[in-house]
Short mmCIF file of C-alpha atoms in Angstrom, two decimals:
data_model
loop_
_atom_site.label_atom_id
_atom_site.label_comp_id
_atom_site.label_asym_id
_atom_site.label_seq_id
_atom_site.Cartn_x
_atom_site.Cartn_y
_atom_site.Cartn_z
CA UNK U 1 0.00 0.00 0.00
CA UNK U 2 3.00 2.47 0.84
CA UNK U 3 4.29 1.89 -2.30
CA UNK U 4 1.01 2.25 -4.18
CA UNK U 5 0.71 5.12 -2.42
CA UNK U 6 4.18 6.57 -3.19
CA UNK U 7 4.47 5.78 -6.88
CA UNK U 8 1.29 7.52 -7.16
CA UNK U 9 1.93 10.56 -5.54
CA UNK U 10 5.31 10.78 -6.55
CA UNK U 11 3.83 10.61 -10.28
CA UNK U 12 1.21 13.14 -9.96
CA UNK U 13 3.89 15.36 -8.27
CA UNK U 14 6.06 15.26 -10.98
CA UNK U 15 3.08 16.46 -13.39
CA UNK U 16 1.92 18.75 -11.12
CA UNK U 17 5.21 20.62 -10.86
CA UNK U 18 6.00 20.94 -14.39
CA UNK U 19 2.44 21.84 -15.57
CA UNK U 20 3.25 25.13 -13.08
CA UNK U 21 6.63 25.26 -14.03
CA UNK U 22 5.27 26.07 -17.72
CA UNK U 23 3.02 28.78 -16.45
CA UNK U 24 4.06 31.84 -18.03
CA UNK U 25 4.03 34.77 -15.32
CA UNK U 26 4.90 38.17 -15.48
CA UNK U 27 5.36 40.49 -12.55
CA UNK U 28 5.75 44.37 -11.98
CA UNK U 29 6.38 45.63 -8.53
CA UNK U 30 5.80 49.00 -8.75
CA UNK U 31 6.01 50.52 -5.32
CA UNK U 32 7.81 48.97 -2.14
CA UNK U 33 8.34 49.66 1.32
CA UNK U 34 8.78 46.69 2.73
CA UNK U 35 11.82 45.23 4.78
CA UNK U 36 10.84 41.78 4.15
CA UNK U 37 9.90 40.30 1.21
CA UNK U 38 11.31 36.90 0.87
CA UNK U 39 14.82 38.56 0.83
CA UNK U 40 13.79 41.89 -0.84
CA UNK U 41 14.43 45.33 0.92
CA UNK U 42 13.35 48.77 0.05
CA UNK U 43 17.19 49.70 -0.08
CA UNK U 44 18.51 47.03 -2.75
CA UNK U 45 14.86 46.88 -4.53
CA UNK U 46 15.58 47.44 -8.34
CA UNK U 47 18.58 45.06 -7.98
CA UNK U 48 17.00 42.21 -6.40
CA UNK U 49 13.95 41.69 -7.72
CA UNK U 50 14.61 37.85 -8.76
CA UNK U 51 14.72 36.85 -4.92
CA UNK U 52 11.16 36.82 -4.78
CA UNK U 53 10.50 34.23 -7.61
CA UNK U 54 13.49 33.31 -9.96
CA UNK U 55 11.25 31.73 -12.54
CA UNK U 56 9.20 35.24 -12.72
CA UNK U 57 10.02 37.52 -14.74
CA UNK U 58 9.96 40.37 -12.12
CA UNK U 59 11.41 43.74 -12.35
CA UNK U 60 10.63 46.99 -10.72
CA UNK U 61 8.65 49.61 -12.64
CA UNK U 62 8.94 53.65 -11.21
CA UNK U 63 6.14 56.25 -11.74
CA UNK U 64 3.55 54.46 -9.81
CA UNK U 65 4.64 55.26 -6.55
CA UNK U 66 2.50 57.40 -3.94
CA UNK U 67 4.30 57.35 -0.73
CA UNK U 68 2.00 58.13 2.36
CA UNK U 69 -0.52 59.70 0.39
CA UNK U 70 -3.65 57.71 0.03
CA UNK U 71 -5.87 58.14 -2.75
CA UNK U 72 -3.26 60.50 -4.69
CA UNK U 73 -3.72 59.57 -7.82
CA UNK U 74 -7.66 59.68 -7.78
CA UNK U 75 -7.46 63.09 -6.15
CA UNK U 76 -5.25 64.17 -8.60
CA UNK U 77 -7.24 62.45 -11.64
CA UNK U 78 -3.71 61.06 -12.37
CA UNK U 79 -2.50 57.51 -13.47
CA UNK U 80 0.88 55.19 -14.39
CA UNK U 81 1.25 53.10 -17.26
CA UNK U 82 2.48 49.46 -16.85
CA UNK U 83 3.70 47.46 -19.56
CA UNK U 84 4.02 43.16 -19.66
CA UNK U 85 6.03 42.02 -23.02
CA UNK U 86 5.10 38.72 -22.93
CA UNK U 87 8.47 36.49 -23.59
CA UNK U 88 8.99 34.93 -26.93
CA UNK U 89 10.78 32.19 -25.90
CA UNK U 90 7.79 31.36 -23.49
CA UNK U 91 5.16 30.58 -26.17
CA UNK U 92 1.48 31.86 -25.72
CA UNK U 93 -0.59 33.32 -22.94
CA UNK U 94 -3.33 30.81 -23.17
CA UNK U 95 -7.27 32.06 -21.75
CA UNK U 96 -7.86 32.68 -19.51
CA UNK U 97 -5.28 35.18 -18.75
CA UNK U 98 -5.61 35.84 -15.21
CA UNK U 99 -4.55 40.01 -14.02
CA UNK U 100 -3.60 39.34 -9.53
CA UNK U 101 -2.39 42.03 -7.96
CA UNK U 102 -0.26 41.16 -5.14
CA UNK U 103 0.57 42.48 -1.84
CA UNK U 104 4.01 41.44 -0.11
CA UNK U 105 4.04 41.88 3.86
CA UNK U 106 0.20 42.85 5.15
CA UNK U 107 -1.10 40.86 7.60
CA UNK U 108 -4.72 40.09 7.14
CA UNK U 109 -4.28 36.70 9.51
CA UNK U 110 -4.02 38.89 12.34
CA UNK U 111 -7.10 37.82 14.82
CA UNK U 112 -7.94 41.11 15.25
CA UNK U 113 -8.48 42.07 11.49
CA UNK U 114 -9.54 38.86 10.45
CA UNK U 115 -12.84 39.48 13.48
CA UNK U 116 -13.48 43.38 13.27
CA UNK U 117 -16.29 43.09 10.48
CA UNK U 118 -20.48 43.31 11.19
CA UNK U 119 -22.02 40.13 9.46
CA UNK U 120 -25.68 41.73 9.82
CA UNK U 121 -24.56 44.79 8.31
CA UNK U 122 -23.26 42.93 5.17
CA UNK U 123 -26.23 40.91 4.87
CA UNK U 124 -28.41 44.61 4.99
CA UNK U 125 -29.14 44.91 8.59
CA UNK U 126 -29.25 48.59 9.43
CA UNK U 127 -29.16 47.91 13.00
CA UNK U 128 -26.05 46.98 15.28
CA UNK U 129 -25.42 45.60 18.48
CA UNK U 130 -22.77 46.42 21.06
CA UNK U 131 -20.54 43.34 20.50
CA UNK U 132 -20.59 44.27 16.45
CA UNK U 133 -19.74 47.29 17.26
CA UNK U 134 -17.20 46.58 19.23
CA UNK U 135 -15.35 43.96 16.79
CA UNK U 136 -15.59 46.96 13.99
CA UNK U 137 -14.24 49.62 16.30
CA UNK U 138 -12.47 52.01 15.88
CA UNK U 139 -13.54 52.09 12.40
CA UNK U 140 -17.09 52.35 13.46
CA UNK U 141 -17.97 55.78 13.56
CA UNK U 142 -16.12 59.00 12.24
CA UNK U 143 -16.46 62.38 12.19
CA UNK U 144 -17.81 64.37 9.48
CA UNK U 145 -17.08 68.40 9.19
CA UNK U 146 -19.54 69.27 11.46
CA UNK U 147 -17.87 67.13 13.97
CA UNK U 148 -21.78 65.16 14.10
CA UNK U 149 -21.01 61.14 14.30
CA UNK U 150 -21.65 59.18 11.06
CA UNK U 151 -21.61 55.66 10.65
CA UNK U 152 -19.56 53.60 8.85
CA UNK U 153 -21.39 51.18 6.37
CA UNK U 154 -19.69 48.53 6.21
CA UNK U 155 -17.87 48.76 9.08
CA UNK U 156 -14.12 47.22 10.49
CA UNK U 157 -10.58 47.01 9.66
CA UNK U 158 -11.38 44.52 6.46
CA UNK U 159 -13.61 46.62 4.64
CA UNK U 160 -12.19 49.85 5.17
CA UNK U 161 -8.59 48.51 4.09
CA UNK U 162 -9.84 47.64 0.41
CA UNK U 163 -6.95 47.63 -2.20
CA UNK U 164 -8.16 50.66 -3.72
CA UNK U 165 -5.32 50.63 -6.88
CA UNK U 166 -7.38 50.95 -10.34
CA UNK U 167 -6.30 48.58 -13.16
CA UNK U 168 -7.47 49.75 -16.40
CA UNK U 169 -6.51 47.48 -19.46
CA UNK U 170 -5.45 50.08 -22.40
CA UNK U 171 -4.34 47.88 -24.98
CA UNK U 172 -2.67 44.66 -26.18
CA UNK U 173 -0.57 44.83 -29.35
CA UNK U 174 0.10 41.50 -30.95
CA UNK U 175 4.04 40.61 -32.08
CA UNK U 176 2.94 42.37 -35.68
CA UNK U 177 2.40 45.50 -33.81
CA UNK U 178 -1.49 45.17 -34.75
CA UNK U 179 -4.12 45.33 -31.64
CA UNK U 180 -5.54 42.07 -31.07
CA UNK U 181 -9.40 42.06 -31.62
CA UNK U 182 -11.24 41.04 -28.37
CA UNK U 183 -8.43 41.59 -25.61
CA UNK U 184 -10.30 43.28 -22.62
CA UNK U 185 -10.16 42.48 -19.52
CA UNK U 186 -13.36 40.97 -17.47
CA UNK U 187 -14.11 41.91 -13.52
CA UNK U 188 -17.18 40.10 -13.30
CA UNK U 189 -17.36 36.92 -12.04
CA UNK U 190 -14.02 36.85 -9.76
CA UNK U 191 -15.63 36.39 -6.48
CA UNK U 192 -17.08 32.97 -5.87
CA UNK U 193 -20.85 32.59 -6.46
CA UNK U 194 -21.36 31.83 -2.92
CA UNK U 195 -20.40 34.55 -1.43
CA UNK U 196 -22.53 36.96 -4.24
CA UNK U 197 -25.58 34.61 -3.12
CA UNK U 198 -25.06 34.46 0.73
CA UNK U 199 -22.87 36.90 2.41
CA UNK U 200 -23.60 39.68 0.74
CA UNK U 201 -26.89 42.11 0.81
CA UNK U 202 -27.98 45.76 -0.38
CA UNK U 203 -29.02 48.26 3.03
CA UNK U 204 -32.69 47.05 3.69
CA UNK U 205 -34.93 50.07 2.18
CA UNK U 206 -31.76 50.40 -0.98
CA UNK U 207 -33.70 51.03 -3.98
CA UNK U 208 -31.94 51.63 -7.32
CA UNK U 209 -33.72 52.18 -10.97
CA UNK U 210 -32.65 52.91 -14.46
CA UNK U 211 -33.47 55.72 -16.18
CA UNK U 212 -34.31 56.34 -20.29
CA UNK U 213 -31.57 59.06 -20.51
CA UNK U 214 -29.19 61.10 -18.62
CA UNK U 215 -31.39 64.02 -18.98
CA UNK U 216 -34.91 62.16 -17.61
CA UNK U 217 -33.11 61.04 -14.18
CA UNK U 218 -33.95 63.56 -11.69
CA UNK U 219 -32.94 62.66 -7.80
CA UNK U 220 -35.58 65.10 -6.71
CA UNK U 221 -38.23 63.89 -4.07
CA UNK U 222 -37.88 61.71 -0.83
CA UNK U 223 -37.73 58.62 -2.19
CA UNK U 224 -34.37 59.23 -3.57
CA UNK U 225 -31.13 60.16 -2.08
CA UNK U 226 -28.92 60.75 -4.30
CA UNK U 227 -27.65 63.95 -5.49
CA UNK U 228 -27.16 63.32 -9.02
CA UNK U 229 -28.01 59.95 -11.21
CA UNK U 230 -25.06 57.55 -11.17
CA UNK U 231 -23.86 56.64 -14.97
CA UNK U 232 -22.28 53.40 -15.36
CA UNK U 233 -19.65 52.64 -17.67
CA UNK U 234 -22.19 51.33 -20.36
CA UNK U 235 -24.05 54.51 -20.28
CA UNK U 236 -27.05 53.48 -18.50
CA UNK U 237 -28.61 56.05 -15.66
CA UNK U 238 -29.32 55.41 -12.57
CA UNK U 239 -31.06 56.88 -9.42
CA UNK U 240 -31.08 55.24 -6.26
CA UNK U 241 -32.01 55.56 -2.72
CA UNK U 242 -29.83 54.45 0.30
CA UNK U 243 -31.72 54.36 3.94
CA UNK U 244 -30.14 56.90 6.38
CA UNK U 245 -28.22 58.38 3.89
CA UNK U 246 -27.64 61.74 6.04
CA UNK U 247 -26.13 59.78 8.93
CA UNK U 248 -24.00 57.27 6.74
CA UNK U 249 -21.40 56.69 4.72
CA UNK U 250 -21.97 54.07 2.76
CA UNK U 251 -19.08 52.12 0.77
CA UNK U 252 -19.58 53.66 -2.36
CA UNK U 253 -19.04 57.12 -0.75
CA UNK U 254 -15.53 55.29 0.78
CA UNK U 255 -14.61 54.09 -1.89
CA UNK U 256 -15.97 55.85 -5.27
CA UNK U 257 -12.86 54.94 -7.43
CA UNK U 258 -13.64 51.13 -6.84
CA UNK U 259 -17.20 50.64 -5.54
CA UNK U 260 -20.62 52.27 -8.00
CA UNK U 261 -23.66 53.30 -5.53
CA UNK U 262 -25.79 50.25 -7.86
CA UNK U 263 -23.34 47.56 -6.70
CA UNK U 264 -22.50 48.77 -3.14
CA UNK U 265 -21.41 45.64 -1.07
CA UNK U 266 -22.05 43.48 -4.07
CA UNK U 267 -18.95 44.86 -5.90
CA UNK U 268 -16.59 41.97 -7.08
CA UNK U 269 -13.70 43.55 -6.02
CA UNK U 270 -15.08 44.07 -2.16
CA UNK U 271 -15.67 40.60 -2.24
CA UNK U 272 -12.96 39.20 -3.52
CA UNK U 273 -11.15 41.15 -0.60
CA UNK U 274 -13.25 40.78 2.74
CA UNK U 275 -11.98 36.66 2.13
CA UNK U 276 -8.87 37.02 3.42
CA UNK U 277 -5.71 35.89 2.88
CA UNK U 278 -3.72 33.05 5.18
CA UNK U 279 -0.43 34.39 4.69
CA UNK U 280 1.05 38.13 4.64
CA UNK U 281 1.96 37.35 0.82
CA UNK U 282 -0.54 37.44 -1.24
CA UNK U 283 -2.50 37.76 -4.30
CA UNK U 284 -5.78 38.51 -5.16
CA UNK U 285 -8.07 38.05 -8.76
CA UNK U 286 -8.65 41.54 -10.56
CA UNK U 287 -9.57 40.08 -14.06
CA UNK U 288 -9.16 37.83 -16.59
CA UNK U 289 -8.40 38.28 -20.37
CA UNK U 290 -10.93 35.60 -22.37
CA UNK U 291 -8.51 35.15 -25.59
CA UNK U 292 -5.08 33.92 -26.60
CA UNK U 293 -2.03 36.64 -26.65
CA UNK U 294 0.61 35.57 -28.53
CA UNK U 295 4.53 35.76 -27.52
CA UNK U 296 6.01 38.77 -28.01
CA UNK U 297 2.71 40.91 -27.23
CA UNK U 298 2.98 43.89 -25.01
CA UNK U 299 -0.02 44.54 -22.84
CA UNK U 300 -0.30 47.79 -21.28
CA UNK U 301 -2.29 48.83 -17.94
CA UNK U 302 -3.17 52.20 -16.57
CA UNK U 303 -2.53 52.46 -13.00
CA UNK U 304 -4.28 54.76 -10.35
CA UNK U 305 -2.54 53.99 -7.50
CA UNK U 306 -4.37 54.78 -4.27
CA UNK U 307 -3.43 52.16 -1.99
CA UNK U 308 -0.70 53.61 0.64
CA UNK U 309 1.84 51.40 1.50
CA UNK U 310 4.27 53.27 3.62
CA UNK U 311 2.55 52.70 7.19
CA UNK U 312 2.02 49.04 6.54
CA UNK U 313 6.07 48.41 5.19
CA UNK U 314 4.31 46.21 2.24
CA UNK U 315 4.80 46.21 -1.14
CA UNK U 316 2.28 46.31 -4.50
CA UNK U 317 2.75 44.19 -7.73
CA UNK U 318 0.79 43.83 -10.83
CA UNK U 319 0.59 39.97 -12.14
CA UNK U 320 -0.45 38.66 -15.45
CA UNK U 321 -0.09 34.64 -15.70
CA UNK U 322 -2.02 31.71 -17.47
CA UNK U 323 -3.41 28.98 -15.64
CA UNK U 324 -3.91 25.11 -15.64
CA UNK U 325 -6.19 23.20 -13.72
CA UNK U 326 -4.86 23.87 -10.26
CA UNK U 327 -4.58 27.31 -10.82
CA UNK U 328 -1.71 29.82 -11.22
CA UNK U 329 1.64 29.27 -11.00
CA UNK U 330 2.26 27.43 -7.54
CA UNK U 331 5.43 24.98 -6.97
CA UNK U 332 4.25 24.20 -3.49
CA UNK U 333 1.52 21.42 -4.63
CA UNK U 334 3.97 19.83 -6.48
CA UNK U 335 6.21 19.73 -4.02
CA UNK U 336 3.98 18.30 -1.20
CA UNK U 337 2.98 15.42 -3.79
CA UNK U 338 5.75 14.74 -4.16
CA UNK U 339 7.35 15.13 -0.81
CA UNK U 340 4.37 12.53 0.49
CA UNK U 341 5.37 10.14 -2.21
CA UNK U 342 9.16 9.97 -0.93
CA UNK U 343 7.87 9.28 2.07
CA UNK U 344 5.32 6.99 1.51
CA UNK U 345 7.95 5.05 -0.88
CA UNK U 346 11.09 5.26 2.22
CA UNK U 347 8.63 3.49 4.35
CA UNK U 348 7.45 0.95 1.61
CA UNK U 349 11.28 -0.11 1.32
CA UNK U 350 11.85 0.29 5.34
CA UNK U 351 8.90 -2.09 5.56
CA UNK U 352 9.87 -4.60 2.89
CA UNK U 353 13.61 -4.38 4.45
CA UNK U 354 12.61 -5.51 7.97
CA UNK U 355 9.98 -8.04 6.02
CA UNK U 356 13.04 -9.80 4.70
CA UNK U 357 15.17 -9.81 7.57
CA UNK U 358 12.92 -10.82 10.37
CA UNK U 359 10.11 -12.62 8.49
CA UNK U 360 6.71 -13.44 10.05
CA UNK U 361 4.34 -15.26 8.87
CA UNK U 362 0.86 -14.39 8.36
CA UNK U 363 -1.78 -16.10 10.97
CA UNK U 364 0.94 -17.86 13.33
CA UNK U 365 -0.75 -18.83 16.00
CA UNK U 366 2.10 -18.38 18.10
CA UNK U 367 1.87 -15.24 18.38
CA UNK U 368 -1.95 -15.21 20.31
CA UNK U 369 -1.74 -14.57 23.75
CA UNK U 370 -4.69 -16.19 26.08
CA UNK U 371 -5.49 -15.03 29.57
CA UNK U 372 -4.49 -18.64 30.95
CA UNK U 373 -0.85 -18.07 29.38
#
């Protein structure tokens, strides 16, 4: 059975490893303040980049930085460009063409962070008790200009940390310096179906409807709060009403760059982050591209960086990869197969070993002990 068990394992580790091996993935850091990052520091940064992952190709891109300035570039109406040349010795980036951003040295294991959310308020409840509030303090309640309290909807450390950076797809330019017909990149359908279904729920009393035109949406009356209709990016109107609007602030008023008034909590983006990671590194879907880029492409990105990273001593990357069927690139699976199979094949020969040496045969009775003995 060990050896069953080994050959197996052994086999499928083997596959494993070199199916991620052949993962094409390109990486940009392109700001970094971290002390720590598998051997990276801030001081030796542009030099060193290959100590996180020597099979990436990894470099350090400038412009993009922010220092401790959060939300500068959407204050400023500013962004970076990032560009992936995808390697022609590589072959193909095969669909889907998965766009991570990653996050080097921010602890969202902590016990604290991981707890200091309001379930009932995600699910719509307008109404919190003392021990939610407690778990989301101090990010609870702040002051508006008036110095009057207003409530923070959601509330807690997980939802009011959302990566905040804006990824915007500009082009992909195939090896004959052509654009290739159909390369955008998709943000729907990141966050697992679950969550959309059962986690997640409007304010109780949200109310949202589309109007004919621009023009034709008014916001006037009660039964609406906004100030002015809401256009989404395929032109469609919107005005919508959000309960306690005076007294709140809601995530799409946190977070405008990221989160639209219609989607609110139900934003992919939101969701994608409030499940949080196990380790400090991480990464985290953004999109996918649904079509083949060939090698030698060069895919370009504009960047609003908004995300501060000075406090927090972490560091931001951009990530473009294909995938097989466990995923993106990850040598670790492999490795454990594989690991379990050596093992499971030492004991198999261990086993056989002592088998040979000191046989014993199979239903001896010599070997059954009785209470009269």
């Amino acid at each position: 059975t060990y050896l069953i068990i080994g050959i197996v394992f052994l086999i499928v580790g083997f596959v494993v490893r070199n199916k991620s091996n052949a993962i094409i993935e390109l990486v940009k850091v392109y700001e970094t303040h971290t002390t720590d990052m598998n051997g990276l520091t801030s001081d030796d940064g542009t030099k060193n980049m290959e100590k996180l992952d020597p099979s990436s190709n990894m470099e350090f891109v400038s412009g993009c930085e922010i220092g401790d300035n959060p939300n500068f570039m959407y204050k400023q109406n500013t962004t970076c460009t990032i560009q992936f040349e995808v390697p022609l010795d590589r072959g193909d980036l095969k669909p889907p063409v998965l766009v991570h951003y990653q996050v080097n040295n921010f602890y969202q294991n902590y016990r604290v962070y991981q707890a200091s959310y309001d379930m009932g308020q995600l699910l719509g409840s307008l109404k919190q008790d003392a021990v939610s509030a407690g778990l989301c303090a101090p990010l609870n309640i702040v002051k508006n200009d008036q110095g009057e309290d207003i409530k923070i909807n959601p509330c807690g450390l997980i939802a009011n940390t959302l990566f905040n950076d804006v990824f915007t797809l500009e082009s992909v330019v195939g090896p004959d310096g052509q654009p290739i017909e159909g390369a955008v990149m998709n943000e729907t359908g990141i966050a697992w179906k679950s969550d959309l279904e059962w986690k997640y729920r409007q304010p109780e009393g949200f109310n949202a409807e589309p109007c004919s035109s621009l023009e034709e949406c008014s916001c006037e009356g009660p039964q609406w709060s906004c100030t002015e209709p809401y256009q989404a990016p395929d032109g469609t109107s919107y005005r919508y009403f959000y309960p306690e609007d005076n007294t709140t602030q809601y995530l799409y008023e946190t977070y405008p760059m990221v989160v639209s008034p219609i989607e609110g909590v139900l934003n992919e983006h939101f969701v994608v982050w409030m499940r949080t990671a196990a380790l400090p590194n991480f990464r985290k879907l953004y999109g996918y591209i649904d079509v083949v880029i060939p090698a030698g492409s060069v895919l370009t990105f504009k960047v609003q960086a908004n995300w501060a990273v000075v406090q927090s001593q972490s560091a931001k990357s951009l990530v473009v990869s294909d995938n097989y069927i466990f995923g993106g690139k990850n040598h670790w699976m492999g490795t454990m197969f594989i690991v379990v199979g050596g093992i499971s094949t030492i004991l198999a020969v261990f086993f056989f070993v002592i088998q040979m040496l000191y046989p014993r045969k199979l239903g001896d009775k010599k070997y059954l002990k009785y209470k009269e003995d």
